[in-house]
Each structure stands twice: as C-alpha cells, then as structure tokens.
PDB file of C-alpha atoms in Angstrom:
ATOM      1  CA  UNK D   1     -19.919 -24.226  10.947  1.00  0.00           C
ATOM      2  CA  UNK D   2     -21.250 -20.964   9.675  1.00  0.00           C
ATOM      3  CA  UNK D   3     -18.516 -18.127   9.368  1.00  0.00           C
ATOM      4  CA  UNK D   4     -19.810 -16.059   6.406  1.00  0.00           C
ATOM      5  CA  UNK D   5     -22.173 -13.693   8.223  1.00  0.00           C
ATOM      6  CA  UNK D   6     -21.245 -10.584   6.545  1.00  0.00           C
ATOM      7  CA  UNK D   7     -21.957  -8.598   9.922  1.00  0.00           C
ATOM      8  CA  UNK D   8     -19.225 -10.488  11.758  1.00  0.00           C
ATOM      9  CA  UNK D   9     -16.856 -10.565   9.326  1.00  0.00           C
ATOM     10  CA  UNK D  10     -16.779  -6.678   9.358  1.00  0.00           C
ATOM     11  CA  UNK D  11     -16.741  -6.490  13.136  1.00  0.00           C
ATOM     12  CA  UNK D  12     -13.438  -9.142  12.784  1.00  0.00           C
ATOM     13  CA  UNK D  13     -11.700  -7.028  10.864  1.00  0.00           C
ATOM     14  CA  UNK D  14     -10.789  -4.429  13.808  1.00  0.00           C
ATOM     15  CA  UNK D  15      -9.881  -7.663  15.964  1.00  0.00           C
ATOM     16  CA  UNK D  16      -7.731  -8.924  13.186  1.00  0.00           C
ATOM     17  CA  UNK D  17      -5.959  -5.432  12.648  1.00  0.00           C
ATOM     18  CA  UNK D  18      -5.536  -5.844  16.416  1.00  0.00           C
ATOM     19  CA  UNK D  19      -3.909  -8.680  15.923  1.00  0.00           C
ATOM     20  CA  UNK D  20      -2.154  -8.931  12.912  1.00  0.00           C
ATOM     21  CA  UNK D  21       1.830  -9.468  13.273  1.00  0.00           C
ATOM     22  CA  UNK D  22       3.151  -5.829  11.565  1.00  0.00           C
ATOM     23  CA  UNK D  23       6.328  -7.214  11.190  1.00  0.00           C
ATOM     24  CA  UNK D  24       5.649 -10.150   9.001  1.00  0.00           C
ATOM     25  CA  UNK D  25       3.148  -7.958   7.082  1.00  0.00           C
ATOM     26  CA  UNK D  26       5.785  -4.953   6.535  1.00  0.00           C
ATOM     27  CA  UNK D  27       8.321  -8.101   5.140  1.00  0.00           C
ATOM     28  CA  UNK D  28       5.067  -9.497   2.883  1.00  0.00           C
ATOM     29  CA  UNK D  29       4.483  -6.159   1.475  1.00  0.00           C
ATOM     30  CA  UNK D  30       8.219  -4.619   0.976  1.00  0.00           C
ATOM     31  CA  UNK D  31       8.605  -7.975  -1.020  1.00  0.00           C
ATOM     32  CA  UNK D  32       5.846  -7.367  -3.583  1.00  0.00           C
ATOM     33  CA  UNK D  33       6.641  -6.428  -7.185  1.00  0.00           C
ATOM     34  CA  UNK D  34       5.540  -3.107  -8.164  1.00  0.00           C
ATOM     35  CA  UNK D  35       2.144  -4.333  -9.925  1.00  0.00           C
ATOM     36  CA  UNK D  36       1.472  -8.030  -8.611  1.00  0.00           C
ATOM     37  CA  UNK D  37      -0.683 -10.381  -9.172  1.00  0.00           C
ATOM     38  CA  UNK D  38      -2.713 -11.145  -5.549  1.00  0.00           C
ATOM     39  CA  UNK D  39      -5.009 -14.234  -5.013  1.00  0.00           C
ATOM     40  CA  UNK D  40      -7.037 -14.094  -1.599  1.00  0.00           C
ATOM     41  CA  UNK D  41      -8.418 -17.195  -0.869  1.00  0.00           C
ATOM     42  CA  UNK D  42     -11.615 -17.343   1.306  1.00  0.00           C
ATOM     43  CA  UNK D  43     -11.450 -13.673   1.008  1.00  0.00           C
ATOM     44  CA  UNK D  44     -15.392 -13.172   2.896  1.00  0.00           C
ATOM     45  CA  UNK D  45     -15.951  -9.083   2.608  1.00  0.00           C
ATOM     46  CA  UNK D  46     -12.668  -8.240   1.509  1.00  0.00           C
ATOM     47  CA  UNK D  47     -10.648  -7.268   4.124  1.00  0.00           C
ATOM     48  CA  UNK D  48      -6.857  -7.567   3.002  1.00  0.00           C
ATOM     49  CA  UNK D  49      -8.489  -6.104  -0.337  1.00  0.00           C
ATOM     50  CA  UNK D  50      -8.882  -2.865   2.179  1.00  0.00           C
ATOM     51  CA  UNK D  51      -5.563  -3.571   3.991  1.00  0.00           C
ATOM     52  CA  UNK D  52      -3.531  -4.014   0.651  1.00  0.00           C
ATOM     53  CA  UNK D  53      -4.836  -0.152  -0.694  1.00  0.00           C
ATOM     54  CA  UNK D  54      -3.830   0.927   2.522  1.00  0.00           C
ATOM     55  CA  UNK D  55      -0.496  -0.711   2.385  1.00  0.00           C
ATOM     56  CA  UNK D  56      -0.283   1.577  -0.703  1.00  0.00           C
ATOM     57  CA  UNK D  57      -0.515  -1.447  -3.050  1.00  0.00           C
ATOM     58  CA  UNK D  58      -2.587   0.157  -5.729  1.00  0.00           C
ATOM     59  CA  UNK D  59      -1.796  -1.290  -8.975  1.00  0.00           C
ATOM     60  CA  UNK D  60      -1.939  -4.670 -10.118  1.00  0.00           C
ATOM     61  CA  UNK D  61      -4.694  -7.391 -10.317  1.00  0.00           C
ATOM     62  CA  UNK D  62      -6.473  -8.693  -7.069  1.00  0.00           C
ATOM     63  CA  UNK D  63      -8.533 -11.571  -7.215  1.00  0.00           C
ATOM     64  CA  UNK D  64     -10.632 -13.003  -4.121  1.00  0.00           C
ATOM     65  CA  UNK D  65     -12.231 -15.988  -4.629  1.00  0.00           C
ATOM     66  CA  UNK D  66     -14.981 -16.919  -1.604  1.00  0.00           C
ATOM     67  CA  UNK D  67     -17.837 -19.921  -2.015  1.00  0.00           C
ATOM     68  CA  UNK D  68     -20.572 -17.206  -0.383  1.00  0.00           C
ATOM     69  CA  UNK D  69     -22.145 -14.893  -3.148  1.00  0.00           C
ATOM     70  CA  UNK D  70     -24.029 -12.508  -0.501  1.00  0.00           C
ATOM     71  CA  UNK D  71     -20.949 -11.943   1.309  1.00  0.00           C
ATOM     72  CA  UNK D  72     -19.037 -11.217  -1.799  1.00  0.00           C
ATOM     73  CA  UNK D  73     -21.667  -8.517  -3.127  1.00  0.00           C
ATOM     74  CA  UNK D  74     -21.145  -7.152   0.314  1.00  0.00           C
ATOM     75  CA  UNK D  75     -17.165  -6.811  -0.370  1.00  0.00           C
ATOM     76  CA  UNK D  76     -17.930  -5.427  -3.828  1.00  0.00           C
ATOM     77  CA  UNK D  77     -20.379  -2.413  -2.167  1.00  0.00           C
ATOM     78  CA  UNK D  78     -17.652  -2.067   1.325  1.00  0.00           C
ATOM     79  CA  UNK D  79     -14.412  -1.990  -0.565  1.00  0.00           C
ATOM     80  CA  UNK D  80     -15.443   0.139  -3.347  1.00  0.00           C
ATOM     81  CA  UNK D  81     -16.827   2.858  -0.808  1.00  0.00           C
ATOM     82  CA  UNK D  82     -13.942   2.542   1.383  1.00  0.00           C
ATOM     83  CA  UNK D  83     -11.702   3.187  -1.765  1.00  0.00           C
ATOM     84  CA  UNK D  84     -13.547   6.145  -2.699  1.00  0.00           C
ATOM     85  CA  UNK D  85     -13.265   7.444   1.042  1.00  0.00           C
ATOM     86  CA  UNK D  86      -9.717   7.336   0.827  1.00  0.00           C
ATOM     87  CA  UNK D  87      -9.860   8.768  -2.145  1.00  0.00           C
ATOM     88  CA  UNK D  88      -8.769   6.494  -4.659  1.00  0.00           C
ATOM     89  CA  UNK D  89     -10.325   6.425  -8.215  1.00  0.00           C
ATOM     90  CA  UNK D  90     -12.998   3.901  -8.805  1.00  0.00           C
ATOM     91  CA  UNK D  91     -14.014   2.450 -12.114  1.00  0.00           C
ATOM     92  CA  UNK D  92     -15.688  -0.673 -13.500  1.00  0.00           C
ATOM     93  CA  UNK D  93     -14.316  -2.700 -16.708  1.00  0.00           C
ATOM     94  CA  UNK D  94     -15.391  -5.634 -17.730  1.00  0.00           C
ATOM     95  CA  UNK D  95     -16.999  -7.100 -14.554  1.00  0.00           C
ATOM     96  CA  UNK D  96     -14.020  -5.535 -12.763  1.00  0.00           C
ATOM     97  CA  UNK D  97     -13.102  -2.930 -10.533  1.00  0.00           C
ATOM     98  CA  UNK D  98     -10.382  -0.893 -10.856  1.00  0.00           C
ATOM     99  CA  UNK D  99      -9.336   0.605  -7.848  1.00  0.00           C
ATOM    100  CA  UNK D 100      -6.666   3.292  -8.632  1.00  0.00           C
ATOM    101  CA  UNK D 101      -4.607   1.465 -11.219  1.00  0.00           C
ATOM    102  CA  UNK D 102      -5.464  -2.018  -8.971  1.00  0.00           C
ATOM    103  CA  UNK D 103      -7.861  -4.405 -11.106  1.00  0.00           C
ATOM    104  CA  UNK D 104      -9.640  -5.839  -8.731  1.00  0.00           C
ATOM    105  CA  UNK D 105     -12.447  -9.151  -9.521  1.00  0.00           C
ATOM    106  CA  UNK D 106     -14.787 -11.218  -6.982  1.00  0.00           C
ATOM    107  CA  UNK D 107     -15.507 -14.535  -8.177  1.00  0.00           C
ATOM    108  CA  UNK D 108     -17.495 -16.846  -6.228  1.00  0.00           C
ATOM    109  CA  UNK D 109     -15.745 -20.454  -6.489  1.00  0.00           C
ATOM    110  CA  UNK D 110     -14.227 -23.247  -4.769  1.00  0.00           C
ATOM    111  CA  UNK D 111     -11.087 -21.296  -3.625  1.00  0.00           C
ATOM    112  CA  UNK D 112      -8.383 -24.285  -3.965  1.00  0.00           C
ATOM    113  CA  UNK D 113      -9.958 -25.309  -7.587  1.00  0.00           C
ATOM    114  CA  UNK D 114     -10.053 -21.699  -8.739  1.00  0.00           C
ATOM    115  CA  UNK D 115      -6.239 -20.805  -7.454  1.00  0.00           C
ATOM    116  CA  UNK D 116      -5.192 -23.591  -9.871  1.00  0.00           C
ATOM    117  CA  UNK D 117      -6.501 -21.718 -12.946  1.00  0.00           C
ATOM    118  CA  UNK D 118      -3.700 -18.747 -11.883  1.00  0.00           C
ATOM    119  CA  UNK D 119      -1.131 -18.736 -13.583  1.00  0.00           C
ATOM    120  CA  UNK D 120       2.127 -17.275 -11.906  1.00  0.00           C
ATOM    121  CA  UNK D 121       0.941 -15.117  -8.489  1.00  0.00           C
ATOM    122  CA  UNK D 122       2.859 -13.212  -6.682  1.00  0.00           C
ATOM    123  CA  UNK D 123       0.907 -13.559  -3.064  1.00  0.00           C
ATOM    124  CA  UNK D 124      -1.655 -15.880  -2.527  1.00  0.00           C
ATOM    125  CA  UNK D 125      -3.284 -14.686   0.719  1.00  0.00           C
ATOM    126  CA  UNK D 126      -5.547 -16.622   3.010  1.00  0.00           C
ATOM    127  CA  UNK D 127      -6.887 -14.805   6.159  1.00  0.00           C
ATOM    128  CA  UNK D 128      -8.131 -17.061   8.923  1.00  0.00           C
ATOM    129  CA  UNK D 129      -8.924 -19.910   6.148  1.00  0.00           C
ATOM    130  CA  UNK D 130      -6.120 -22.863   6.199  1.00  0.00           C
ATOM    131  CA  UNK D 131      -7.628 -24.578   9.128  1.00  0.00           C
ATOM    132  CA  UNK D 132     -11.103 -24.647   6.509  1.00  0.00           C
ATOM    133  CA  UNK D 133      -9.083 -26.450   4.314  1.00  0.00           C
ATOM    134  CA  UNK D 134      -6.000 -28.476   5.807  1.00  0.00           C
ATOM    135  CA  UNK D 135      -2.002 -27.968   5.349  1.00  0.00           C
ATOM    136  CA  UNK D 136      -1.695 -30.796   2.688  1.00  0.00           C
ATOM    137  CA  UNK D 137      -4.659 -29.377   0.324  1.00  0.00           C
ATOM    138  CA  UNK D 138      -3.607 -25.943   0.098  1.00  0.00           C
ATOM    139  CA  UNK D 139      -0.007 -26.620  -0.198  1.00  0.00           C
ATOM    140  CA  UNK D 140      -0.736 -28.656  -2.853  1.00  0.00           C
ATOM    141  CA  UNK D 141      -2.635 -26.554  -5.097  1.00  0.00           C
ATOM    142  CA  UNK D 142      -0.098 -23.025  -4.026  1.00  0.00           C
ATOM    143  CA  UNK D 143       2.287 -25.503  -5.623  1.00  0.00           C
ATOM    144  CA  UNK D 144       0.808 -26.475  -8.353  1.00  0.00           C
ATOM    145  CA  UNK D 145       0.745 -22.582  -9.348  1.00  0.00           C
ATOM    146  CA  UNK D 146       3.809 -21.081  -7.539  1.00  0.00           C
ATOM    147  CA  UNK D 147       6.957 -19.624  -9.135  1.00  0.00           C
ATOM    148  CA  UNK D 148      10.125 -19.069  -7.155  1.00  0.00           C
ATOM    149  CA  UNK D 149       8.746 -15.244  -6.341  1.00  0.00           C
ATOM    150  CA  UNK D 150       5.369 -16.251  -4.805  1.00  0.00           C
ATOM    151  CA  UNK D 151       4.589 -15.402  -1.411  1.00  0.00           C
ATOM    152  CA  UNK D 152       2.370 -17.637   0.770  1.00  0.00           C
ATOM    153  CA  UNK D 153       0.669 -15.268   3.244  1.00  0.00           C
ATOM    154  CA  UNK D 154      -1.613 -16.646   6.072  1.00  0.00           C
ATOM    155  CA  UNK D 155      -2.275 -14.044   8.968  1.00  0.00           C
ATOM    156  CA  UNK D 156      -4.905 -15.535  11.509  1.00  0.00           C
ATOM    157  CA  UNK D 157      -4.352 -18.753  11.348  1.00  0.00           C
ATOM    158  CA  UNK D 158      -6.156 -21.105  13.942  1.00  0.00           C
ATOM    159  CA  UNK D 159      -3.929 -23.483  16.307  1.00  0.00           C
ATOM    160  CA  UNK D 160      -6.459 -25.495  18.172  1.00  0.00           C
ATOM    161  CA  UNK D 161      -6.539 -22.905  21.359  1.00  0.00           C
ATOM    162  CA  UNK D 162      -9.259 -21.277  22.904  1.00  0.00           C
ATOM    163  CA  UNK D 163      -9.955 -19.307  26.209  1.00  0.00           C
ATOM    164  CA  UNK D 164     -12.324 -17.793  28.107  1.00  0.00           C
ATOM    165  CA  UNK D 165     -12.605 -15.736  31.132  1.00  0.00           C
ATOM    166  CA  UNK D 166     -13.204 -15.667  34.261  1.00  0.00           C
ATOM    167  CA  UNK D 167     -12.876 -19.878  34.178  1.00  0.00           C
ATOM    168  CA  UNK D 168     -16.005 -21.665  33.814  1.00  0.00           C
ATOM    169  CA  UNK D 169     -16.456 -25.379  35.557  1.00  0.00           C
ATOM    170  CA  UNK D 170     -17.599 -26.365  32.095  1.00  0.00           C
ATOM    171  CA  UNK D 171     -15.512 -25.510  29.956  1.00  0.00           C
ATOM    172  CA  UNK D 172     -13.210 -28.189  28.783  1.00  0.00           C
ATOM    173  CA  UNK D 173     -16.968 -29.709  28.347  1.00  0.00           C
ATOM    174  CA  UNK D 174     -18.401 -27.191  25.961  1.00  0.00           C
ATOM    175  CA  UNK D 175     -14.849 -26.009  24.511  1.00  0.00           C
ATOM    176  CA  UNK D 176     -13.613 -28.854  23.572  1.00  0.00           C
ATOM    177  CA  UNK D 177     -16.928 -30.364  22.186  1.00  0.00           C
ATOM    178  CA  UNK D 178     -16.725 -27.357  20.051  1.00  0.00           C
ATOM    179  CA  UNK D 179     -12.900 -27.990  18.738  1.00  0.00           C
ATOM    180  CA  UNK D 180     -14.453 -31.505  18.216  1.00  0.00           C
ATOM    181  CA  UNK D 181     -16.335 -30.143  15.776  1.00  0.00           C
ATOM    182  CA  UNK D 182     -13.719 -27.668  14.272  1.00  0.00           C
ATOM    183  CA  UNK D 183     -11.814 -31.245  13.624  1.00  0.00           C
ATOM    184  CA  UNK D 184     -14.939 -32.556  11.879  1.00  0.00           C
ATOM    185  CA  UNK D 185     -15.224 -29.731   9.358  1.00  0.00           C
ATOM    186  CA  UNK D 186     -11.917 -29.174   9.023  1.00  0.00           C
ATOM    187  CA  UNK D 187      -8.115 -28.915  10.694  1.00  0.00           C
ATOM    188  CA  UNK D 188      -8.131 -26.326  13.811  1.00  0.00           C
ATOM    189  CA  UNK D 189      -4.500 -28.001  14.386  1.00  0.00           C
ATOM    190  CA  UNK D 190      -3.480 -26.676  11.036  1.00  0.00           C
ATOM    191  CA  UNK D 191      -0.753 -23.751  12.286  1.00  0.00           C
ATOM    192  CA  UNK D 192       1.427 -26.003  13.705  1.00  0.00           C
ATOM    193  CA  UNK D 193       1.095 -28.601  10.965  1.00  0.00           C
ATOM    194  CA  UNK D 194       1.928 -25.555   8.292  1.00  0.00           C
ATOM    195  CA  UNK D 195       4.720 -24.772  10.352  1.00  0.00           C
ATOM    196  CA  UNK D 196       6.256 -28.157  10.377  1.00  0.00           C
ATOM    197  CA  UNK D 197       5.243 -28.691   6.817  1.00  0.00           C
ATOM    198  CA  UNK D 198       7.158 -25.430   5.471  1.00  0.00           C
ATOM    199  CA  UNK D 199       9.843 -25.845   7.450  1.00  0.00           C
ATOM    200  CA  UNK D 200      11.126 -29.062   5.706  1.00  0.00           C
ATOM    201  CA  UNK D 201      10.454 -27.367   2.902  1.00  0.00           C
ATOM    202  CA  UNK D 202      13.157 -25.227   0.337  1.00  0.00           C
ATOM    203  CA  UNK D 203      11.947 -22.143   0.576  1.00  0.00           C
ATOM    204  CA  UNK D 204      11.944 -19.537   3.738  1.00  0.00           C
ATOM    205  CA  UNK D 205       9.018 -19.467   6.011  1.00  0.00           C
ATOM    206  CA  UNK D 206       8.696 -16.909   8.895  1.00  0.00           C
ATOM    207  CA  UNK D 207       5.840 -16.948  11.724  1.00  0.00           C
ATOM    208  CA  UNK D 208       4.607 -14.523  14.171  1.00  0.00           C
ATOM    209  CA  UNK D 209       2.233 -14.732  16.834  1.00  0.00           C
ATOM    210  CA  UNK D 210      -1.760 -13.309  15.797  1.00  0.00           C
ATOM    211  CA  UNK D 211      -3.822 -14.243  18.639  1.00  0.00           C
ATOM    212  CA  UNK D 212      -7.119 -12.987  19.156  1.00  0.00           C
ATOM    213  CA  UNK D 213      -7.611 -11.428  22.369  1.00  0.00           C
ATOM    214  CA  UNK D 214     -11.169  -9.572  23.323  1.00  0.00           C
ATOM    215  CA  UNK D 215     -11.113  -8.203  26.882  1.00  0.00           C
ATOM    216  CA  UNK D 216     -13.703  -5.765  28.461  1.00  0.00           C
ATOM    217  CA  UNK D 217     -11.831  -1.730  28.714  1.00  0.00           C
ATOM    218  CA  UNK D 218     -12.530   0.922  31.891  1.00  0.00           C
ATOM    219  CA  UNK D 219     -15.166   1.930  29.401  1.00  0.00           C
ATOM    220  CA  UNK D 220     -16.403  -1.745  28.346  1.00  0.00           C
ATOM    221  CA  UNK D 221     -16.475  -3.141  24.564  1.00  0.00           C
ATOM    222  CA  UNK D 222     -16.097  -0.944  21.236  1.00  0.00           C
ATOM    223  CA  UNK D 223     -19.311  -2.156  19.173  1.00  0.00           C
ATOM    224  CA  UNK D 224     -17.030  -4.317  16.723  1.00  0.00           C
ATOM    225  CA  UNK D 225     -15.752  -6.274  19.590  1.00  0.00           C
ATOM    226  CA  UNK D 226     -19.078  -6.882  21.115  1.00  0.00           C
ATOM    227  CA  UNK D 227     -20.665  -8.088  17.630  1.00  0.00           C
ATOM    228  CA  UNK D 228     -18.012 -10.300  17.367  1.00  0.00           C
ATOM    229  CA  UNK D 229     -18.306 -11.602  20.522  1.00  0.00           C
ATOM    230  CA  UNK D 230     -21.627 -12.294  20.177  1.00  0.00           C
ATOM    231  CA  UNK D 231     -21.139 -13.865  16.470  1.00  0.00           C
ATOM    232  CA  UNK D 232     -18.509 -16.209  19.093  1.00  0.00           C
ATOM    233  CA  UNK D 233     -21.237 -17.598  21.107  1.00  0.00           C
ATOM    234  CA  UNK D 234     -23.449 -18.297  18.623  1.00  0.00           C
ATOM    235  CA  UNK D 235     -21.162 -19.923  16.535  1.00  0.00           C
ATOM    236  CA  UNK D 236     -20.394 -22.367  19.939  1.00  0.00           C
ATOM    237  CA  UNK D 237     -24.259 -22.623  20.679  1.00  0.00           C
ATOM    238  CA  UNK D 238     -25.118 -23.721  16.750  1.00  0.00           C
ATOM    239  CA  UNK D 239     -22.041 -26.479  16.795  1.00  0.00           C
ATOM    240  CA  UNK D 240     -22.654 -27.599  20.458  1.00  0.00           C
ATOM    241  CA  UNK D 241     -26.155 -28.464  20.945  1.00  0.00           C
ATOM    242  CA  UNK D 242     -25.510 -32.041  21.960  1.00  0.00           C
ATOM    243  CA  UNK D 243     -24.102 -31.347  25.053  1.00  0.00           C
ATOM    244  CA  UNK D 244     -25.932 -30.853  28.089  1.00  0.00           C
ATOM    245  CA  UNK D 245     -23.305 -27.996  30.107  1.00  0.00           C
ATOM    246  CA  UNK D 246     -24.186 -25.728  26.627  1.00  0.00           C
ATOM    247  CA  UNK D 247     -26.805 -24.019  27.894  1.00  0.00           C
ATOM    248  CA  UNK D 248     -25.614 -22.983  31.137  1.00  0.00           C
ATOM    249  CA  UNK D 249     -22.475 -22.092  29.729  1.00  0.00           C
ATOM    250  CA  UNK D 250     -23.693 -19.719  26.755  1.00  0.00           C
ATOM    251  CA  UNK D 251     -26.012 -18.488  29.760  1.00  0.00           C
ATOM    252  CA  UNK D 252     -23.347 -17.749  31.988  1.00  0.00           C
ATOM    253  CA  UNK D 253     -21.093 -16.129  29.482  1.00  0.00           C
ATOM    254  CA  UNK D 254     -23.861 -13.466  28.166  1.00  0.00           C
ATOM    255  CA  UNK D 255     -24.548 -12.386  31.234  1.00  0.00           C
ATOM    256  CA  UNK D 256     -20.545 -11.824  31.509  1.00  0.00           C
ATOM    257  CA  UNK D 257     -20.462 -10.366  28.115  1.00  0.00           C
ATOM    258  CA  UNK D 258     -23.566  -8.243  29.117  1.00  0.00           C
ATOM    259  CA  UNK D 259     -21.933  -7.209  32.422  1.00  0.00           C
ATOM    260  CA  UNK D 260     -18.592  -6.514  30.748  1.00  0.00           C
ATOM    261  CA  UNK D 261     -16.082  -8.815  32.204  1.00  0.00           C
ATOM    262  CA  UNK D 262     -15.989 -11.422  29.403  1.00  0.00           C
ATOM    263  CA  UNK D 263     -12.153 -12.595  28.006  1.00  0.00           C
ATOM    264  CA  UNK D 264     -11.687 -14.445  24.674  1.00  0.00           C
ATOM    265  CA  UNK D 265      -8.454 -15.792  23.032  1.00  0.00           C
ATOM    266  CA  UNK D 266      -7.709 -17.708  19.888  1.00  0.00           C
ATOM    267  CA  UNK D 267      -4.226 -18.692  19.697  1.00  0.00           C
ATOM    268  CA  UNK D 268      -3.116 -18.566  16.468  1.00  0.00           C
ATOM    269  CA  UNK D 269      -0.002 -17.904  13.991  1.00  0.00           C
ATOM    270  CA  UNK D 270       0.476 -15.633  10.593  1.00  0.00           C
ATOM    271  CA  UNK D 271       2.680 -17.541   8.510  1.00  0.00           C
ATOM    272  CA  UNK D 272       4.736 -15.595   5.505  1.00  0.00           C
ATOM    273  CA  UNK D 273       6.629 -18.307   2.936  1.00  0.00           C
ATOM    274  CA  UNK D 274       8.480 -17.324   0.218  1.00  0.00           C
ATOM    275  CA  UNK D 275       8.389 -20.371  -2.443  1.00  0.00           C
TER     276      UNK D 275
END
C-alpha cells in the first residue's frame, strides 16, 4: 500500500502529536546525551526531525533514512523552513544541514540495510513504520548496531485495530479485507509481537497507548484531519477493490465524512526500549 503521499503525511503529523504518549516521549528525550547521534527510520517528511528541535534537541547528528526521494526533498524544503520559523540557524555543509548546532542528512535507502552502516546510535526512531517491516527484522538489525545506551523509540505503532463510526453492516467485510492486506505487505500485528519480543529481552522496555482517534467537533474537522481522513479512504479503496461491499462502503462513509459525523481509530502502542 501507498503511504508516502507527502500531503498526508503532513496532515498526520497533527493526528500523531494528538496522539503521541508525552510521557514516554519526556523519558526518551530526558535520556538523550547532550549531542546524540539519531537514526529515524522510515522518516517520510520529517516529522520527529521537527519534534526533536522542538524538544530542544539541537545539536548532534540526525539521520533519516526513507526509500521515497520526492517525499524526502519535501522534508528537506518543510523542516528547514520550520527551523528558520522558530528561529534556529540554518546552514548547509557538505550535503548536510545544520540546524542550530544539529547536523542533520536525508538519505534515500533501504532503512534496515542503511541503519547497519551506523555505528553506535543513541536513538533509533521509527514513527508508524515497524508494522512495514516486522518485529524480528528490525530487532535484528537495531542489534546488530546497538550499544548498551541506545534507545529504541517507536511512537505510532500499528496493532491490527481499526474502527469506524457510526457501525456499518459491512464492515468486518471491507475492514478486515483491508488488514488482509496490511498482513500481505507487512505485520499490522507487530505492537504486540514487539511487546512480547522486548519483554523477554535484557534491557527495559516501556509502552504507552498512541491511538489514533479522528472524530467530527461542534465546529466539524480542522483541514489536517479531514485530508487525512480522506488519504484513509483512499488508501482502503486502492487495497480493497476485490470486494464487492467496497463501494458502498467508501460511498457511505464520504457522505459521513462530508456530513461531519465520521469516527476513525487505529489502536496502536509507542514503545521506548533502552538496550
């Protein structure tokens, strides 16, 4: 399935903020070295790049690896603007950016194959991505690189859980052909397999709830939560064409979207282990 539209992944970020656990991100960031060494796997427009400088992390080398170039060149253009509208310095050196005293480099790659060139991180962060890859693949290569210090840092991620409202006759038809699919590409089961995983082993994991929740206000949806919504459907229309309930399903729920009374969850977990 097709995630990397650079328009939804901007109008996610306010639904991740949303949902982001602020505990488990105040114990990520307080232990940080001064000056670390961040790898953000999957990293689409940047995103944690933007939450990290805001989190006052502003020295250091961040690298976020992503297989789409567009979207990338789209994180180089939003995170460098957004840096100089909260006034940081901006520079370039040597294909970087240096983002107050923050080196900061985009390379498009295979994210697992490129985190084993990195030698000794601090955080390796992957936003909404595990379930792209599986718990026994990325383990593996965070391993292969860890040191005892390393932070493992996984806000959004997926737990095979999805819900609509008001409650459709169709949709265990068209929502679960569409986790059918998830399971195809990749492992939408993936928290809960992390969480067993890391629990058995050494070092200390903590989780916190992230869901995704979209519901209609008195005054309807802000515009980010309506793109996204929309970005939803389509995704769900593109992976579930085989199945005849689709149509009148996607049907149904625009005209709730459109009419403002349209729910959506994603149940998912952020994960924080310390290696």
């Amino acid at each position: 399935m097709e995630h990397a539209h650079v328009g939804y992944l901007e109008a996610k970020r306010a639904i991740d903020d949303a949902a982001i656990d602020a505990q488990i991100a105040s114990v990520f960031r307080d232990q940080l070295p001064v000056a670390p060494t961040i790898v953000d796997l999957g990293c689409g427009t940047g995103s944690m790049l933007g939450r990290l400088l805001g989190w006052g992390i502003t020295e250091g080398r961040y690298l976020g690896i992503d297989a789409d170039a567009d979207v990338l060149e789209a994180a180089r253009q939003l995170r460098t603007a957004e840096a100089r509208e909260a006034g940081h310095r901006v520079a370039a050196s040597g294909g970087a950016l240096v983002l107050g005293d923050l080196t900061v480099r985009f390379e498009q790659a295979d994210a697992l194959a490129r985190l084993r060139a990195v030698e000794a991180p601090d955080a390796v962060i992957g936003l909404s991505f595990a379930d792209l890859v599986g718990a026994g693949p990325l383990c593996e290569a965070v391993g292969a690189v860890a040191t005892p210090d390393t932070q493992l840092y996984l806000p959004m991620t997926f737990d095979d859980h999805t819900v609509f409202a008001p409650t459709d006759a169709h949709d265990a038809a068209v929502i679960g052909a569409f986790h059918a699919v998830m399971r195809r590409d990749g492992a939408p089961d993936v928290g809960r397999r992390l969480i067993a995983r890391l629990d058995r082993a050494p070092g200390q994991l903590e989780v916190g709830p992230s869901d995704w929740l979209v519901r209609p206000h008195a005054d309807g949806y802000t515009p980010s939560e309506r793109r996204f919504l929309q970005h939803i459907l389509r995704l769900i229309e593109a992976a579930v064409v085989e199945v005849p309930e689709t149509a009148g399903w996607l049907e149904r729920r625009r005209a709730q979207l459109d009419a403002g009374e349209l729910w959506y969850v994603a149940h998912q977990y952020d994960l924080l282990y310390r290696c």
